[in-house]
Short mmCIF file of C-alpha atoms in Angstrom, two decimals:
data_model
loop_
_atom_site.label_atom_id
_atom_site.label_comp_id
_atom_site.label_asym_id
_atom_site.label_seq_id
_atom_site.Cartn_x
_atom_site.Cartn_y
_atom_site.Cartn_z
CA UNK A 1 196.86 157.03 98.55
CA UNK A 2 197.49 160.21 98.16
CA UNK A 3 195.73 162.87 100.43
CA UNK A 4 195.20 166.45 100.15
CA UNK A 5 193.44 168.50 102.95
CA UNK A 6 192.25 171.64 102.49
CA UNK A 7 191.38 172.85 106.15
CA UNK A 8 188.42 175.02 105.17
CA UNK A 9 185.42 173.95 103.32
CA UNK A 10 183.27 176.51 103.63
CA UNK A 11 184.11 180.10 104.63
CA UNK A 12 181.99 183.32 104.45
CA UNK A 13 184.09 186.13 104.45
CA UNK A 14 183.38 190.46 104.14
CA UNK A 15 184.93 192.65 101.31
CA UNK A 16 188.28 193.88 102.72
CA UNK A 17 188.92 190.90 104.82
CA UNK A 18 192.25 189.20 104.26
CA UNK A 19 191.66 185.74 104.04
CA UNK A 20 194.11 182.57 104.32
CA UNK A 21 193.29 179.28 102.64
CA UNK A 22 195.28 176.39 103.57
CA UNK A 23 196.70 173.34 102.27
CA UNK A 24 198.24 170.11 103.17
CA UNK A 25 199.80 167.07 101.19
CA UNK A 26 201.48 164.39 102.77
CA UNK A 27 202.87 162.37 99.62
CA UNK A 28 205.84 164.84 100.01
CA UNK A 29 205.40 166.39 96.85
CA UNK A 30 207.38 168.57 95.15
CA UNK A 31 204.76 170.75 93.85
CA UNK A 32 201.60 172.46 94.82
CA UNK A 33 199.25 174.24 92.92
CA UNK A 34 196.36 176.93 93.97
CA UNK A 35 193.37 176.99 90.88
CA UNK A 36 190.13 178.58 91.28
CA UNK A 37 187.04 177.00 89.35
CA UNK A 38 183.82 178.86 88.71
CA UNK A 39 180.79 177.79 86.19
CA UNK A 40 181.97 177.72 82.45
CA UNK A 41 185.26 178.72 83.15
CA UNK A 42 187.09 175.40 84.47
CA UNK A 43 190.32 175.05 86.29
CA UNK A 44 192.10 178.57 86.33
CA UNK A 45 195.52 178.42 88.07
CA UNK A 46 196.71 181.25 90.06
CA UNK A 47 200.09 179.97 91.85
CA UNK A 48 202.29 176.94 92.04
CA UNK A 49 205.41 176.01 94.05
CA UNK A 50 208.03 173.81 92.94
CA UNK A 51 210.25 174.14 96.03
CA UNK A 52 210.05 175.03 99.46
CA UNK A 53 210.01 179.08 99.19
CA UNK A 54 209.23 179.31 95.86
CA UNK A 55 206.20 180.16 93.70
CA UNK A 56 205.51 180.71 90.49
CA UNK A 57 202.31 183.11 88.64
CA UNK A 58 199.91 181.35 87.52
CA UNK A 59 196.79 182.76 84.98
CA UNK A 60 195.20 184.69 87.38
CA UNK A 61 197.47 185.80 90.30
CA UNK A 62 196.26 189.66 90.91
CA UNK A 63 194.81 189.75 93.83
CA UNK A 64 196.21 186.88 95.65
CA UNK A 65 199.78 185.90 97.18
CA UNK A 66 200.97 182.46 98.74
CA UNK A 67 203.43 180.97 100.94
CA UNK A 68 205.32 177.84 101.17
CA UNK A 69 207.71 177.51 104.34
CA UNK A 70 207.14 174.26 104.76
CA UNK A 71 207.51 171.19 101.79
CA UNK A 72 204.17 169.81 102.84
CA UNK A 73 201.59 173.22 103.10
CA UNK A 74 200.85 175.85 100.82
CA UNK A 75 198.69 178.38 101.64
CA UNK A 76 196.80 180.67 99.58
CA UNK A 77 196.42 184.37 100.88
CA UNK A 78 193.54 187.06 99.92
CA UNK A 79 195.55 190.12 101.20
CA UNK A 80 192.10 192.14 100.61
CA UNK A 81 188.88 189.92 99.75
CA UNK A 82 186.68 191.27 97.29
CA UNK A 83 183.36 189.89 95.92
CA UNK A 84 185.04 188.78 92.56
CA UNK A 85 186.67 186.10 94.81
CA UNK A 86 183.68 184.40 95.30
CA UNK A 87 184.76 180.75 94.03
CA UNK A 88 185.62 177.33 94.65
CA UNK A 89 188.72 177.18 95.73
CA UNK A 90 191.12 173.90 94.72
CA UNK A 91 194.56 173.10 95.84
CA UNK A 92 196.35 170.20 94.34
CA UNK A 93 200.23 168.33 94.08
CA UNK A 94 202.19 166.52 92.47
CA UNK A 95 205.73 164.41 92.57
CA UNK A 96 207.56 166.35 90.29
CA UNK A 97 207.75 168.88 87.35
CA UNK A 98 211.15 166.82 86.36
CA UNK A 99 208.48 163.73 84.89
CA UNK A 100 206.15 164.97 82.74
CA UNK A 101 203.87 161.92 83.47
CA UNK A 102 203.14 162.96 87.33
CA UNK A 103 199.39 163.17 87.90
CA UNK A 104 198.11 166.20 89.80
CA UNK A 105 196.14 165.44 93.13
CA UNK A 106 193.20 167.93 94.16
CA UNK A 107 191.84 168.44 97.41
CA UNK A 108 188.44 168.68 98.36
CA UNK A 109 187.99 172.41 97.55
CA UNK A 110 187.29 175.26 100.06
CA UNK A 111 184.00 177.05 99.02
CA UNK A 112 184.68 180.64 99.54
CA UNK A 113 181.97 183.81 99.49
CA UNK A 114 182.95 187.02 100.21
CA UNK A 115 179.85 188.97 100.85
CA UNK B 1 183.30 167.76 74.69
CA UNK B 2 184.16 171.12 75.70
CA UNK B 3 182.28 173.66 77.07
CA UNK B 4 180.47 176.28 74.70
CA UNK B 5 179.80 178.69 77.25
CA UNK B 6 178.27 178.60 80.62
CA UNK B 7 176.49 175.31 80.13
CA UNK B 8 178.54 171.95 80.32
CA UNK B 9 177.40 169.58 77.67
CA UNK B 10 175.32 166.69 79.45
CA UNK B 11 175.62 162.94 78.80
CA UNK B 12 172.68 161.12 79.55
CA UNK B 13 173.15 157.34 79.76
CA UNK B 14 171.11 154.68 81.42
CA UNK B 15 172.46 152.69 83.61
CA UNK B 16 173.85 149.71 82.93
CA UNK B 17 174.76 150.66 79.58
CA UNK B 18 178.67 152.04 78.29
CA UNK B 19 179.37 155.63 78.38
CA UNK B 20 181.41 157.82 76.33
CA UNK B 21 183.04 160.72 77.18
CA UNK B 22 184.90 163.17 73.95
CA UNK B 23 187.23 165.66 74.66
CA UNK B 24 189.15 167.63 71.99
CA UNK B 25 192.38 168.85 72.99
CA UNK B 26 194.93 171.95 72.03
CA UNK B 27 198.60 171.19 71.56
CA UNK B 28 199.45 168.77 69.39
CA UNK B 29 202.64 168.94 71.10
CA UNK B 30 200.73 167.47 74.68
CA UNK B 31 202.47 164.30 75.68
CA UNK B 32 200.30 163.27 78.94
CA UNK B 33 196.62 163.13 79.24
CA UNK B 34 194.39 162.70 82.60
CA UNK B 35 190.66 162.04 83.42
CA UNK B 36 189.05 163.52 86.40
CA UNK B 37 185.91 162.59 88.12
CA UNK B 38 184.24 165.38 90.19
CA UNK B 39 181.09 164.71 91.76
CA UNK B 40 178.76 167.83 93.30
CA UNK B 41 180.49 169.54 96.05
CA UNK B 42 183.52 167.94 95.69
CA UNK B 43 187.30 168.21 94.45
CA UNK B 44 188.33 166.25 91.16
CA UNK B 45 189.33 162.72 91.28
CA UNK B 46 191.82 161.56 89.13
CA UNK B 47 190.66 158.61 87.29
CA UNK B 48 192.75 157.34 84.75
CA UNK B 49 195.93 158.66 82.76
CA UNK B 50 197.96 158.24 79.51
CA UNK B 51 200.87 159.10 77.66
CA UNK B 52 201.12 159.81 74.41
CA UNK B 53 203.00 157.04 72.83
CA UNK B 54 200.07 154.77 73.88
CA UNK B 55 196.52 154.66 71.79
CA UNK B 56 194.72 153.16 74.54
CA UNK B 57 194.90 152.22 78.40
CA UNK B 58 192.34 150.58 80.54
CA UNK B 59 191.54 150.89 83.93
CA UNK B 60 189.06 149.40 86.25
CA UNK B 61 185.71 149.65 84.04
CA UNK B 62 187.07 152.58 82.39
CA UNK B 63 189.46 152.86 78.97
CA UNK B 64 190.87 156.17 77.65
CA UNK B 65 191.25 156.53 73.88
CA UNK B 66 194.07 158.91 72.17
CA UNK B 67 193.76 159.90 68.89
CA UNK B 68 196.23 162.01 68.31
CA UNK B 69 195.57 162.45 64.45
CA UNK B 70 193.06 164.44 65.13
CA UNK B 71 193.55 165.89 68.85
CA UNK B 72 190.89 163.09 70.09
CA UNK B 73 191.12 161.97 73.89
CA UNK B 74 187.70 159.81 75.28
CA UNK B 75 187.26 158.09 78.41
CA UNK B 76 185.14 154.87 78.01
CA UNK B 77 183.01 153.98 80.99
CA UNK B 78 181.76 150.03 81.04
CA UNK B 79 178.19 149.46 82.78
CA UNK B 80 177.29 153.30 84.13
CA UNK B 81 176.68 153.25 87.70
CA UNK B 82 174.44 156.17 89.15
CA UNK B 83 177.43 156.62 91.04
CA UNK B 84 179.04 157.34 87.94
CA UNK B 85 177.40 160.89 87.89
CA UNK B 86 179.48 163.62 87.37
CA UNK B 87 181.42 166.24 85.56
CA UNK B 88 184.08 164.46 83.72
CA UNK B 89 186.91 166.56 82.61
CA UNK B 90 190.05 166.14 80.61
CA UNK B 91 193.71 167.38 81.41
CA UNK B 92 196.85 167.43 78.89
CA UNK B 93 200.20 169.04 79.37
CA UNK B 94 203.18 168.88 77.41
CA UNK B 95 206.70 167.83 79.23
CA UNK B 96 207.28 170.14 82.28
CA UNK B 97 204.65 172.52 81.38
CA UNK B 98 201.39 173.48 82.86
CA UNK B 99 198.44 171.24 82.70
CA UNK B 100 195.40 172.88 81.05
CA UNK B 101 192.35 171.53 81.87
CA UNK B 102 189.25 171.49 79.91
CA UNK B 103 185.64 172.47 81.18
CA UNK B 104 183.98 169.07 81.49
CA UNK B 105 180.90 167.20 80.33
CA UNK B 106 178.41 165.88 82.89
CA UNK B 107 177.37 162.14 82.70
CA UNK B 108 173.81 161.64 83.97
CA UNK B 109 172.84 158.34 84.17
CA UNK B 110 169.27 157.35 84.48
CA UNK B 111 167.90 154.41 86.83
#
């Protein structure tokens, strides 16, 4: 099976804190994707990777920045944490964009409230 | 269904019985469809998937329906279990492009 950890579930963070979310898949996976999800609004996605050192914008990106150094983590940076922030938190991958049949894996979430 | 605001539509279904669970989709153009489970608290679970040359693919107690006359994707669930409760959501994406997710109904079912 495939398994995605997310390493924090719940964090409580203050306005102006940076914050780093992080992410691990161990399918080796080509991609890995960042969303947020809040009430009414769904799955919003605010980066993917597709390679080692490479990202992409997603919907939402302003505000946050990500890092991939490593195939198997992706980590999801709040450079300065505001209250708008406050969400669930989702990271998810999957084989390959090259097969357009290649279900997307979520983690668990990381519950995030900046306060 | 889809979302009409803040509320998810709610599905309430007593147990034991079959569920069904609509969603409408965008791009006519989408060539893959997923289900996702995801119970309180917790991340989505993928739950069943198809592509668009198929009508109809069945899983373990579940079966997804594609209509793609009309946009039309359902997910079938055979004898709800309470543990069946959750927000159900749909995903479609076209080739190597981004999967868009809808907003989810949530299936209550009732002892």
């Amino acid at each position: 099976d495939v398994k995605v950890t997310q390493s924090s579930r719940y964090l409580v963070k203050r306005t102006g804190e940076k914050v780093f979310l992080e992410c691990v898949q161990d399918m080796d996976h080509e991609n890995m994707f960042w969303y947020r999800q809040d009430p009414g609004l769904g799955l919003r996605l605010i980066y993917f990777s597709y390679d080692v050192k490479m990202k992409e914008k997603g919907d939402i990106p302003e505000g946050y920045s990500v890092s991939r150094e490593k195939k198997e983590r992706f980590s999801l940076i709040l450079e300065s944490a505001s209250t708008n922030q406050t969400s669930m938190y989702l990271c998810a991958s999957s084989l390959s964009l090259m097969n357009s049949g290649n279900t997307i894996y979520f983690g668990e979430g990381s519950w995030l409230t900046v306060v | 269904g889809e979302s009409v605001g803040l509320h998810l539509p709610t599905l309430s279904v007593q147990e034991g019985d079959n569920s069904i669970i609509n969603c409408a989709y965008s791009n006519s153009a989408s060539d893959y469809f997923i289900w996702y489970k995801q119970e309180s608290g917790k991340g989505p679970q993928f739950i069943i998937d198809i592509r668009s040359n198929m009508d109809k693919r069945q899983g373990q107690r579940v079966t997804v329906l594609l209509n793609k006359t009309v946009k039309h994707l359902s997910l079938q669930i055979a004898a709800t279990q309470p543990g069946d409760s959750a927000v159900y959501f749909c995903a479609e994406r076209q080739g190597y492009q981004k999967v868009t997710f809808g907003i989810g109904t949530k299936l209550q079912v009732i002892p």
